[in-house]
Amino acid sequence: MTATHKALSLPGLETAYDALATAIDEVGAGKTELFLVKLALLNANALGDPEQFQQHLQAALKDL
Amino acid sequence: MHQPTTDPRPSIYYSYKVFQPWLPSANPAQQKQPVVIAGSGPAGMVTALELARHGVASVVLTPELQFSQGSRAICFTRRSMEILQQVGVADRMTEGGLPWRFGNSFYRGQRVFRMEAPHDADDRFFPIINVQQQFMEEYLFDACAASPLIDFRWGNKVTQVTQKNGFAEVQVDTPEGEYTLQADWLVAADGGRSPIRTALDLKLEGASYEGFFVIADIKIDLPLPTERLAYFDPEWNPGNTILMHREPHGIWRVDYQLPEGETPEEALQPESMKTRINAQLKMIGHEGTPWQMDWSSVYSARTLTLPDYVHGNVIFTGDAAHLLPIFGVRGANTAFQDAQSLGWHLAFLLKGLAGPKLLANHSTERVGAAREIIDEAGKSTRFMAPPSRGFRLLRDAVLSLSLSQAFVRPLYHWRTSRPHEYAGSMLNSAGDDNALFRAGPAHGAPPQNIRLSADDFLLDHLGGAFDLLYFTEAAAIPEPLQAVVAATRQRGIPLRVVAVGAAHPVTGADLTLADADGHFRHRYGVQASGAGYLLRPDQHVCARWLTLDANRLQAALNTALPQ
Ligand SMILES: Cc1cc2nc3c(=O)[nH]c(=O)nc-3n(C[C@H](O)[C@H](O)[C@H](O)COP(=O)(O)OP(=O)(O)OC[C@H]3O[C@@H](n4cnc5c(N)ncnc54)[C@H](O)[C@@H]3O)c2cc1C
């Protein structure tokens, strides 16, 4: 995937990284999946681009 | 020997009448019939009534001596009412029915989605009306009994079907033994388990979902309006879904999904049902309100269809042709559309007004409709009763988000049954102006109803024949068009002309509708005189023109009746 002008800066990425990890810890094991799916849906809606969402899905499915 | 029960079925709100069986010994020897219909559910009876309207006689065979048990279908759509109006039972449906247009979805005690079905001043019927199936069957039966062209045979069960050369032969068992009946066409309207489908070894295509739902009809007095109520993931039934509907005669339907792993037998234990219904009543704030069970059963969602509805001289229709989830009220509402379509396609073939291609078109159109429903109902089903871990997780995420995020709420939409638009039908005219219209019903769509006066609507006047709506302010339909109309009628093709827009009766039209304020024209996207719409006998649009001439009318009629 190529970065677009909307990509995060490195500090921004680092902030997202920390925030996501902290939230996952906060949520606890039982609700992690639900939390992540909610987040994915919110992000998909904000993205507003079904094709790009598909690309993200494919990228995330790789090398698990 | 077939011995149907003669005990009236139990019911709190409906008195079952037990009819006398039709016995071969009391009737003359059987001649070959043009049409034999196996089954007297909504599909069978509407097919018989539509055929009769086109002058075609039929024999209806039904194994039981009374109407179906339990309420089964309760929600009938506007289009179903428009079809039932065609066969003369809409007034009786309206009399006893409960009309409605709002649906509510609840999660964690909060209403997260309210659906408002559009209701237009031009519509005679509400988006949905609730009537129990036995009443609907009674109305249809009374209409069948009043028709001299319908030979209705209670207590007659089809036991065997043989495809002969150009006709079908059925063995029929009665309380005094068997007889043989031959038919040019056998209509298999014998329901979801269709013994005829099994006998012909035909396979349905599609998916069956595992989640089971209990349907319980209870008598209870609840001070709630007639609206659809859906509850997701309630505390008393975690992860599952509950639906509630008000029915006439003080009855409520409670539908609830079973926890995974519970068998239908366990679920139908009276104690289990009592506990759950009480828990649901408690949740909606009516704990302790007395109620009585009328009827219960278990179902699971299936999205299956035969890939072709015509097999030799046997035609499948209604549940015999496809099995659809009831979410979005598909079963009976689809059966009406099947039957309406089959009625005219088969009648026109039998009367020699078109060739076998017309029947093939019926199958293509209705299989297309079933596939569209399967696609849509599949989405509703996957939301109501998620079939896998992934679907459950997504559904739960949406429930959770819906408390604060508006964008996910439309996912609660339960996609009510709607008429299929035969946009790609081979009966649609290729050389017309369909693509040039900016408004109005397009190729294959059912017509937009128009309110003409207080109790007078366009659809009260259409159907059962080809209808030409011709928009004109002139004193007469142009001569060349009149000539095509006359020649068409000469060939035995029923064609009516409705003139729209003139203040005085138009010569050459069977009916003139004034349209003084131009409302009708506006809704049909008509800007100038000389425009026209051609509607098939099932009312669906097959051609429309901004300027109609005789050649194009003739071409459209030729296309709509392939030889
Ligand atoms: C519990 C329940 C709840 C439902 N709720 C809804 C709802 O809310 N909304 C909705 O739209 N749909 C609902 N449905 C579905 C709806 O009832 C059916 O889709 C509808 O009745 C189908 O009509 P049909 O004429 O194709 O078949 P049916 O109504 O099943 O009629 C089949 C006919 O064939 C006859 N038959 C069977 N075997 C033979 C034989 N060997 N020879 C001759 N005749 C035979 C039967 O006696 C019957 O008369 C529900 C169904 C059930 C079971």
Tab-separated table of C-alpha atoms in Angstrom, chain B residues 78 99-101 116-128 457:
chain	number	residue	atom	x	y	z
B	78	ARG	CA	-49.151	-2.746	0.208
B	99	PRO	CA	-52.606	-1.267	9.337
B	100	TRP	CA	-49.204	0.095	10.380
B	101	ARG	CA	-46.043	1.783	9.183
B	116	GLU	CA	-40.922	4.792	9.009
B	117	ALA	CA	-42.382	3.170	5.919
B	118	PRO	CA	-43.366	5.830	3.392
B	119	HIS	CA	-47.083	6.357	3.070
B	120	ASP	CA	-48.193	8.587	0.277
B	121	ALA	CA	-51.504	10.382	-0.208
B	122	ASP	CA	-51.672	8.508	-3.526
B	123	ASP	CA	-51.685	5.116	-1.815
B	124	ARG	CA	-54.961	3.394	-1.064
B	125	PHE	CA	-53.309	0.827	1.205
B	126	PHE	CA	-50.971	1.153	4.175
B	127	PRO	CA	-47.403	-0.126	3.840
B	128	ILE	CA	-48.389	-3.149	5.933
B	457	PHE	CA	-57.643	5.346	-7.039
